mmCIF file of C-alpha atoms and ligand atoms in Angstrom:
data_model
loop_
_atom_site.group_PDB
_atom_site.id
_atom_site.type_symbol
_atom_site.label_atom_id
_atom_site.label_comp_id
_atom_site.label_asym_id
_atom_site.label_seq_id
_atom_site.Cartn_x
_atom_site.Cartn_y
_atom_site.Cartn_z
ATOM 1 C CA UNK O 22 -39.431 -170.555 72.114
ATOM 2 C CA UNK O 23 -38.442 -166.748 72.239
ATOM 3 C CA UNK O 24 -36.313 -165.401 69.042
ATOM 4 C CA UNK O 25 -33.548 -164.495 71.593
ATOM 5 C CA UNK O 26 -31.192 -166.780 72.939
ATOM 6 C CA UNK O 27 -30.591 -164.239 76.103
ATOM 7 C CA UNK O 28 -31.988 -161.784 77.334
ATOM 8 C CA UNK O 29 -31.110 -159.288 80.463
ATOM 9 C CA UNK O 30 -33.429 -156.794 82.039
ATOM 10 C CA UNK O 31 -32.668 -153.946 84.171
ATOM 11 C CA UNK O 32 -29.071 -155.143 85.277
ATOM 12 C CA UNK O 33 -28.185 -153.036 88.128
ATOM 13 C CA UNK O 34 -24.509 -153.777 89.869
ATOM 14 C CA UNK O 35 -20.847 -152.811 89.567
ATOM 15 C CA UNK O 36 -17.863 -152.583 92.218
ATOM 16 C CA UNK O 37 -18.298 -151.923 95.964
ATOM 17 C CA UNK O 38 -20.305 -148.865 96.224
ATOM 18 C CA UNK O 39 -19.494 -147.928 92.275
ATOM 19 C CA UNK O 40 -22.760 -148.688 90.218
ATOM 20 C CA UNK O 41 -21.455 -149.611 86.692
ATOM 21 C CA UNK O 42 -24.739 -151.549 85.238
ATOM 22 C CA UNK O 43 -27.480 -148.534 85.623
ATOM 23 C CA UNK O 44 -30.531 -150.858 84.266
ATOM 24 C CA UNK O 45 -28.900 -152.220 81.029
ATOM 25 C CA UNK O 46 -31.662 -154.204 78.988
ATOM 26 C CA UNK O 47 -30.820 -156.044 75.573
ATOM 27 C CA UNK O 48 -31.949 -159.437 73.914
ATOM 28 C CA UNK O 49 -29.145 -161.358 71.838
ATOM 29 C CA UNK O 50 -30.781 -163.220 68.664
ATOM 30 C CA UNK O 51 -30.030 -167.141 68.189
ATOM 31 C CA UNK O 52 -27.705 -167.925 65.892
ATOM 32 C CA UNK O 53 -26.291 -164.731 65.067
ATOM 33 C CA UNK O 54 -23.257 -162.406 66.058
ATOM 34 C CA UNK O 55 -24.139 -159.530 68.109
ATOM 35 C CA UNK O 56 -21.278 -157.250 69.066
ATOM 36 C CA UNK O 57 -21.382 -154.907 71.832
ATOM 37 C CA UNK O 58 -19.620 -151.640 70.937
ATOM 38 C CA UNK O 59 -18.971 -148.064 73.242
ATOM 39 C CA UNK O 60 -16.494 -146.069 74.937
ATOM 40 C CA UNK O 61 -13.777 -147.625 77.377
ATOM 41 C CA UNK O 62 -15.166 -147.969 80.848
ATOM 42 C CA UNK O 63 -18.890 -147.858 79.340
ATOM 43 C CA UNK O 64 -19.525 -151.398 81.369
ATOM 44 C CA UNK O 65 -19.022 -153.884 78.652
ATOM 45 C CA UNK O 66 -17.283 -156.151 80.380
ATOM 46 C CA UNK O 67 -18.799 -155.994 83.346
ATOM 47 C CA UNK O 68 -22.076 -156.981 81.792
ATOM 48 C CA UNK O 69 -20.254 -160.074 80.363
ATOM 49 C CA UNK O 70 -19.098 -160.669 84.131
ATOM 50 C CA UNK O 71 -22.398 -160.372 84.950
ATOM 51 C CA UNK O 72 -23.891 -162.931 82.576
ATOM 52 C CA UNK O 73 -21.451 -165.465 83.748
ATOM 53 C CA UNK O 74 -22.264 -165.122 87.007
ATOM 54 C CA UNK O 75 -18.857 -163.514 88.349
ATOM 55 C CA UNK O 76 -20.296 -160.417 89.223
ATOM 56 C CA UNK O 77 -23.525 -160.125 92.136
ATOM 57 C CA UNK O 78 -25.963 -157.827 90.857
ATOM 58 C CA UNK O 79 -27.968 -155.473 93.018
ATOM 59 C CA UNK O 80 -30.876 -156.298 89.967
ATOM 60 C CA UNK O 81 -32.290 -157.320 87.123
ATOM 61 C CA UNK O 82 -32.919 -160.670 85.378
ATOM 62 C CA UNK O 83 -30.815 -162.627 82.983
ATOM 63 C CA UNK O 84 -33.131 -165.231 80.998
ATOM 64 C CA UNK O 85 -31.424 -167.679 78.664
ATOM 65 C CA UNK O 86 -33.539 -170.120 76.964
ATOM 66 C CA UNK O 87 -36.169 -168.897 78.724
ATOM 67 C CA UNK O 88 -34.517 -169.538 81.802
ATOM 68 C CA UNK O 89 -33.826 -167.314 84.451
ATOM 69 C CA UNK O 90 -29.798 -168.431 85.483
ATOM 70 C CA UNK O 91 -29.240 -165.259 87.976
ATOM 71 C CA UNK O 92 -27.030 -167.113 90.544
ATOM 72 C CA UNK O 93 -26.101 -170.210 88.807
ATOM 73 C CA UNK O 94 -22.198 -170.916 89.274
ATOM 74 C CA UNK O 95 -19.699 -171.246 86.570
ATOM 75 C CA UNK O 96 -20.119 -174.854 86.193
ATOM 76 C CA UNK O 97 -24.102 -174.959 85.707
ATOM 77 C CA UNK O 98 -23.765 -171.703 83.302
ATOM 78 C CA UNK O 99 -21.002 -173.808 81.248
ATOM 79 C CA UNK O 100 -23.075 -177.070 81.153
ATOM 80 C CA UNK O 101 -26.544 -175.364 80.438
ATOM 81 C CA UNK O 102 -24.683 -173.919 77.296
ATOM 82 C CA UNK O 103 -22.985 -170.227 78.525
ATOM 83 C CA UNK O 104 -19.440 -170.143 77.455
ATOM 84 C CA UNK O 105 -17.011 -167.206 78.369
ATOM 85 C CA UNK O 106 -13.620 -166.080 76.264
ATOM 86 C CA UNK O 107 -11.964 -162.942 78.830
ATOM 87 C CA UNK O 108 -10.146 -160.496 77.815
ATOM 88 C CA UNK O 109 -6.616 -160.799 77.357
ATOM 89 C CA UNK O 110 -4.474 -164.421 77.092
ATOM 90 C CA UNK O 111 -6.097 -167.505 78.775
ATOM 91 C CA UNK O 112 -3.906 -170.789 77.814
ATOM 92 C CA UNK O 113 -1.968 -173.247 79.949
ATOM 93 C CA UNK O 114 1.760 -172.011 78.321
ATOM 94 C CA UNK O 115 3.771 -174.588 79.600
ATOM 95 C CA UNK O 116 0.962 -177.552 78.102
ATOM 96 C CA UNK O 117 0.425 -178.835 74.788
ATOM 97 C CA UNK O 118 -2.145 -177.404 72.372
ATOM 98 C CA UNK O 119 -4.237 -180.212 72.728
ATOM 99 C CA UNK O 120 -4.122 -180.792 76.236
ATOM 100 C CA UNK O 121 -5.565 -177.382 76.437
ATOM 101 C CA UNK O 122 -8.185 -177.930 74.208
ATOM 102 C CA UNK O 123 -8.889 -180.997 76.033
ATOM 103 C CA UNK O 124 -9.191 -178.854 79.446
ATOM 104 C CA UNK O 125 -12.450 -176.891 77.989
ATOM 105 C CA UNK O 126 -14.489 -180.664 78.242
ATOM 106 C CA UNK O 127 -13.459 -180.728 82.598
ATOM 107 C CA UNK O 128 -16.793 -179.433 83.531
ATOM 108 C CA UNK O 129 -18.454 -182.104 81.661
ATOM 109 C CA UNK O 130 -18.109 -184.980 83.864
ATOM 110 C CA UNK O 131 -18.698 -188.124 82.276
ATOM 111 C CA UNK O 132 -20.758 -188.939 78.623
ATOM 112 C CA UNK O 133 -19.404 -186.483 76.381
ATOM 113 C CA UNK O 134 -17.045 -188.331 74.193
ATOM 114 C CA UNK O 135 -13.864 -185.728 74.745
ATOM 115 C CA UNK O 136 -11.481 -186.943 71.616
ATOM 116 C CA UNK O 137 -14.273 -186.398 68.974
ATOM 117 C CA UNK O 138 -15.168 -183.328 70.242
ATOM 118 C CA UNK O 139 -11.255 -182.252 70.189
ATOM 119 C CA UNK O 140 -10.975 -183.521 66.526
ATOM 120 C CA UNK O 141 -14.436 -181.087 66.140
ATOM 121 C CA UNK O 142 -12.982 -178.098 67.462
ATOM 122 C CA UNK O 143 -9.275 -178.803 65.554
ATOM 123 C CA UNK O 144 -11.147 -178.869 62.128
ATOM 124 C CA UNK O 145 -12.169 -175.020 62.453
ATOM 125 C CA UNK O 146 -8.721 -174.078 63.376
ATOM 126 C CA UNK O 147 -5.996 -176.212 61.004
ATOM 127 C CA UNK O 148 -3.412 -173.728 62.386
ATOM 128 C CA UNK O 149 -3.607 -175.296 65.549
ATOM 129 C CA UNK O 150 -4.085 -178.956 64.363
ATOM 130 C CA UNK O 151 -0.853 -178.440 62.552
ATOM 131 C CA UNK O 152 0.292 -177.551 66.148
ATOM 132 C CA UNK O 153 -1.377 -179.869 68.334
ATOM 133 C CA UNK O 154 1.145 -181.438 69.884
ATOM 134 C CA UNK O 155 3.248 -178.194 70.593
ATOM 135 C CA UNK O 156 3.248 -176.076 73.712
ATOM 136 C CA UNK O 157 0.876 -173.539 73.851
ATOM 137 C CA UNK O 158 3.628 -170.504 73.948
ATOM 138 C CA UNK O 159 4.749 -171.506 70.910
ATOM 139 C CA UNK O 160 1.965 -170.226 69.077
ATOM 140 C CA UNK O 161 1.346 -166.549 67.869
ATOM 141 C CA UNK O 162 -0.791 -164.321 69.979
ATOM 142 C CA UNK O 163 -3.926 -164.882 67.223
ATOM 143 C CA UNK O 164 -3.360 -168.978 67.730
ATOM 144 C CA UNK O 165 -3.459 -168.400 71.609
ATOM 145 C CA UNK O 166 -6.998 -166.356 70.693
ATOM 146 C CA UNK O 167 -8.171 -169.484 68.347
ATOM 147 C CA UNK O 168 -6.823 -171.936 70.962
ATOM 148 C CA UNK O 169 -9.189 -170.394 73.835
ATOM 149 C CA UNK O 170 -12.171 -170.299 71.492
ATOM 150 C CA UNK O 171 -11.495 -173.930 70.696
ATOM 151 C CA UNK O 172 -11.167 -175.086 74.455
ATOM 152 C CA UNK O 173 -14.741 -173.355 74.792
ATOM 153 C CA UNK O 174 -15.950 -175.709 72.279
ATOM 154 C CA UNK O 175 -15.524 -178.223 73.906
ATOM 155 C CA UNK O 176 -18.793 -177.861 76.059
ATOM 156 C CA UNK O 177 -20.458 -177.640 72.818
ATOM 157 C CA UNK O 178 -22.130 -174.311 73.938
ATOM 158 C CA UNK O 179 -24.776 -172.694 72.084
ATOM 159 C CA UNK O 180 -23.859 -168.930 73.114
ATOM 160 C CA UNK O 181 -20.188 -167.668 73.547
ATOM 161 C CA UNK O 182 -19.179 -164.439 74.868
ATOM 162 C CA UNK O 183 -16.180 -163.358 73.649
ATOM 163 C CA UNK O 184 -14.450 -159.951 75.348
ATOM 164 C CA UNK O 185 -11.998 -158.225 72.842
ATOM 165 C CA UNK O 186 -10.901 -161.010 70.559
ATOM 166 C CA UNK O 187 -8.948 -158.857 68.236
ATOM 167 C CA UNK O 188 -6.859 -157.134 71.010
ATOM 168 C CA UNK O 189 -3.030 -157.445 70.100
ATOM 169 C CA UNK O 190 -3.751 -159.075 66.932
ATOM 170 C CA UNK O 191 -2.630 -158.674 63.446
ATOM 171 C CA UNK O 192 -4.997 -157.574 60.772
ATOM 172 C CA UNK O 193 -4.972 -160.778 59.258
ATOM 173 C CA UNK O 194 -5.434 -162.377 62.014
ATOM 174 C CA UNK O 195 -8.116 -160.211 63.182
ATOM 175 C CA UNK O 196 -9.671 -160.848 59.981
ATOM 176 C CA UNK O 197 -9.390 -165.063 60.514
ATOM 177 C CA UNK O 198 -11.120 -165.302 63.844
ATOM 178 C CA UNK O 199 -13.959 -163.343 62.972
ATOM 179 C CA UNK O 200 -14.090 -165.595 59.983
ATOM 180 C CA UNK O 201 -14.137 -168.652 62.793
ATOM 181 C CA UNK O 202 -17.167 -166.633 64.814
ATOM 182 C CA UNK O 203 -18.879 -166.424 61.256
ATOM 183 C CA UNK O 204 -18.242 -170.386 60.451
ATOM 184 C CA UNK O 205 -19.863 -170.764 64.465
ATOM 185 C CA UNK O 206 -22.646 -168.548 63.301
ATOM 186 C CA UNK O 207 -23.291 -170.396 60.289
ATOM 187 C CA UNK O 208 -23.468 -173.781 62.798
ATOM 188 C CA UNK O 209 -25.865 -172.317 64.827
ATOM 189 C CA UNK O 210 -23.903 -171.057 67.868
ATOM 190 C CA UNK O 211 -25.051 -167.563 68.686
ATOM 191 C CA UNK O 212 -22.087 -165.526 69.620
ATOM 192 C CA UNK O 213 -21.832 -162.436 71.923
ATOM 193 C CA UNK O 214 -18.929 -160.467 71.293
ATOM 194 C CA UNK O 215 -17.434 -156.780 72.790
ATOM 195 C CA UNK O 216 -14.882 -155.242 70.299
ATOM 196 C CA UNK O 217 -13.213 -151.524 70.424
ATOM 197 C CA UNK O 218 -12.061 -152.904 66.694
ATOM 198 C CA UNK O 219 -15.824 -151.720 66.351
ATOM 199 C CA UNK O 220 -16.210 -151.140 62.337
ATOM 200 C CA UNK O 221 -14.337 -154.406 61.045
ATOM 201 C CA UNK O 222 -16.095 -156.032 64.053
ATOM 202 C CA UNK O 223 -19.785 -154.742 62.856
ATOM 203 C CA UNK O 224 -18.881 -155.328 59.338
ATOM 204 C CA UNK O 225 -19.282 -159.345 60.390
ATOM 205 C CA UNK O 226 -22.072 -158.875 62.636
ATOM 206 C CA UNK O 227 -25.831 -159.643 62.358
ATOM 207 C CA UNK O 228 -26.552 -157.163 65.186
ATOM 208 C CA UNK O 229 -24.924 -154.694 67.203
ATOM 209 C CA UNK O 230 -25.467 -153.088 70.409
ATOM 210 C CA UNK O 231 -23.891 -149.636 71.771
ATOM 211 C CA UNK O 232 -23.370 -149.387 75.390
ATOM 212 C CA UNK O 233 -23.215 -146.292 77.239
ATOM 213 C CA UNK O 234 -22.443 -145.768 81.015
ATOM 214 C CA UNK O 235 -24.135 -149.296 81.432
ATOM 215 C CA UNK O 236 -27.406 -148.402 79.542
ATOM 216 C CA UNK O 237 -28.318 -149.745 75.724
ATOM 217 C CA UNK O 238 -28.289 -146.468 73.364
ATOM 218 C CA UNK O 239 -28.764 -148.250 70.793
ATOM 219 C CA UNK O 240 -29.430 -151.876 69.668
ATOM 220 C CA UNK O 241 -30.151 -152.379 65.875
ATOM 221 C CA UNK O 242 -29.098 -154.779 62.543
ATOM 222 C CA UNK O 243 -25.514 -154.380 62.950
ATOM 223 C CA UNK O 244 -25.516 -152.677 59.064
ATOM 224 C CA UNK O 245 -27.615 -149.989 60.113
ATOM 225 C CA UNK O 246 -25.551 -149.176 63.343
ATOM 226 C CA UNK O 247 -22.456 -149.243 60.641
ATOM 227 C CA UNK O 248 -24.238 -146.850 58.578
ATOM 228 C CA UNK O 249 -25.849 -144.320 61.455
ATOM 229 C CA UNK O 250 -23.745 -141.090 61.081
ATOM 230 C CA UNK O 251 -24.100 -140.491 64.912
ATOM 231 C CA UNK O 252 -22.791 -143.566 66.009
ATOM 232 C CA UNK O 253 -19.909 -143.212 63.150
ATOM 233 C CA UNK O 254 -18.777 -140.108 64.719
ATOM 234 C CA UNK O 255 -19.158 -141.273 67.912
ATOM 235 C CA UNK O 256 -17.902 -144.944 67.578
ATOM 236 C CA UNK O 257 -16.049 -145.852 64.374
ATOM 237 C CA UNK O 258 -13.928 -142.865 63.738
ATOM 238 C CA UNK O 259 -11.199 -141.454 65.028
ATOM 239 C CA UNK O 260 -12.452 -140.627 68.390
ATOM 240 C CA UNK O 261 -12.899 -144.562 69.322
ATOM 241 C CA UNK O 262 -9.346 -144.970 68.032
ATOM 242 C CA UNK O 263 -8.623 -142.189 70.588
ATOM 243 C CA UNK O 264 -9.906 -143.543 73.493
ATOM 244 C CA UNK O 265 -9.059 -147.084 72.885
ATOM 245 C CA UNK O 266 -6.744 -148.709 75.577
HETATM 246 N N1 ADP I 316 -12.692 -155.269 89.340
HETATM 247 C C1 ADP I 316 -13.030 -153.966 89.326
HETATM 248 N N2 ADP I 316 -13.044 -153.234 90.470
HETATM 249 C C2 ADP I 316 -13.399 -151.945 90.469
HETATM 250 N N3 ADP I 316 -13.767 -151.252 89.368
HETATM 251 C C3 ADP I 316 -13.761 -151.911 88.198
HETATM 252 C C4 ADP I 316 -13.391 -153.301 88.121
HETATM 253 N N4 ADP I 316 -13.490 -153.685 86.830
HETATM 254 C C5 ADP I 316 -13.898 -152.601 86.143
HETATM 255 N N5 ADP I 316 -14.069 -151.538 86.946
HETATM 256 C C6 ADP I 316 -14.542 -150.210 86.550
HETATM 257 O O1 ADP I 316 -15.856 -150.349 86.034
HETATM 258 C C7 ADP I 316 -16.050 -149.513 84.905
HETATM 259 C C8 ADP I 316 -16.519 -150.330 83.734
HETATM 260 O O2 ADP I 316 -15.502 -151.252 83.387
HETATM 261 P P1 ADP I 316 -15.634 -152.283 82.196
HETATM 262 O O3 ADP I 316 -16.899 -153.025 82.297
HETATM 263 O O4 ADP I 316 -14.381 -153.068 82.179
HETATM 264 O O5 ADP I 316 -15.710 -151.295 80.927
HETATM 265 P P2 ADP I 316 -15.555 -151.593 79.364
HETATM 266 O O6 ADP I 316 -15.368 -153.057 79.198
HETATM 267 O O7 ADP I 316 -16.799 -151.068 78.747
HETATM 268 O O8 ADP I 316 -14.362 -150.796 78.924
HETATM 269 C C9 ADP I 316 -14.733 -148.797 84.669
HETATM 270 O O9 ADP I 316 -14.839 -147.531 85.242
HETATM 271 C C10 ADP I 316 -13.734 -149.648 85.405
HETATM 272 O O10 ADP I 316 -12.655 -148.874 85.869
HETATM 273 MG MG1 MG I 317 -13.794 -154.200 78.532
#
């Protein structure tokens, strides 16, 4: 069994005729947090498309569990263990809390017992037990955040990529679901995560990875990327804030 949960080599795809993925290479480590950091349009979420399988690539190889899964659809990524938080808000407004929790188990099938794993998944997030029975736009932007990650529990996964959790969200609340990522890590989920909130983000990270124009610069212990003064000017200061969306 290899250290690393995933690995990609040599990725090489993007948009029509736009390359966007220009060989990028990087291992994730089991049970660990590895954020991907780097300037806006850098590829980060394209390589998270690519992973999940919603973006052809013109190369490379994507190996999880020593598996190559280049090609598998949604479904056989979700039920070998590959779940995917977007960008941005992904809930079912109009139905309950629960009910959307209980959508993450759908690709299941049958034999996974769905109401034990939905009282799992509502112990790390007691905000949204209190709320189970509400509608989903009832809750704050954060519990919409904690609401996705919980529907991707459902699957019981063993590596979740998460694009931009903290987008929109308040400090505190930025500060709670990173707490939840840490409580994953701590159960053995291995967690893949892009922030722009790139110093709070690394400061609860095992390992970090800086993307540039779709190539690894850098990948390191996340407390030595915190600590390089290069990648502090270039990542953590002001000029991230600056280009930030
Ligand atoms: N669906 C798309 N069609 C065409 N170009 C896209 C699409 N999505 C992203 N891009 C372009 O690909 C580049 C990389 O985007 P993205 O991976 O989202 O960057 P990041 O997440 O690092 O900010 C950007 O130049 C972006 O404009
Ligand atoms: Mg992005």
């Amino acid at each position: 069994m290899s250290d690393s949960i995933l690995s990609v080599h040599n990725l090489i795809g993007g948009y029509g005729k736009m390359t966007i993925l220009n060989g990028t290479t990087f291992s994730v480590p089991r049970a660990a947090i590895t954020t991907v950091i780097g300037p806006n349009g850098a590829g980060k979420s394209t390589v998270f498309k690519a992973i999940f399988g919603l973006l052809k690539l013109r190369e490379g190889k994507i190996v999880f569990k020593d598996r190559d899964v280049v090609g598998l659809s949604q479904r056989a990524l979700l039920n070998a263990g590959i779940c995917y938080v977007p960008q941005g808000r992904n809930i079912f407004a109009e139905l309950s809390v629960r009910h959307n929790i209980e959508l993450g188990g759908v690709a299941a099938g049958r034999g996974i017992d769905v109401a034990s794993r939905i009282e799992a998944a509502l112990d790390l997030f007691p905000a949204l037990r209190r709320k189970s029975a509400q509608q989903a736009s009832t809750l704050s932007g954060g519990e919409q955040k904690q609401l996705e990650i919980a529907r991707s529990l459902l699957l019981d996964p063993q590596l979740v990529l998460i694009d931009e959790p903290s987008i929109g969200l308040s400090p505190l609340m930025v500060q709670q679901t990173f707490k939840i990522l840490q409580n994953l890590r701590d159960r053995g989920v291995s967690i893949l995560m892009i922030e722009q909130n790139a110093r709070s983000a690394l400061e609860i990270s095992d390992h970090a990875i800086v993307l540039e124009l779709g190539q690894t610069r850098l990948a390191d212990k996340a407390d030595r990327v915190l600590h390089d003064p290069r990648i502090g000017q270039l990542f953590l200061g002001g000029a991230m804030e600056e280009t930030a969306a």
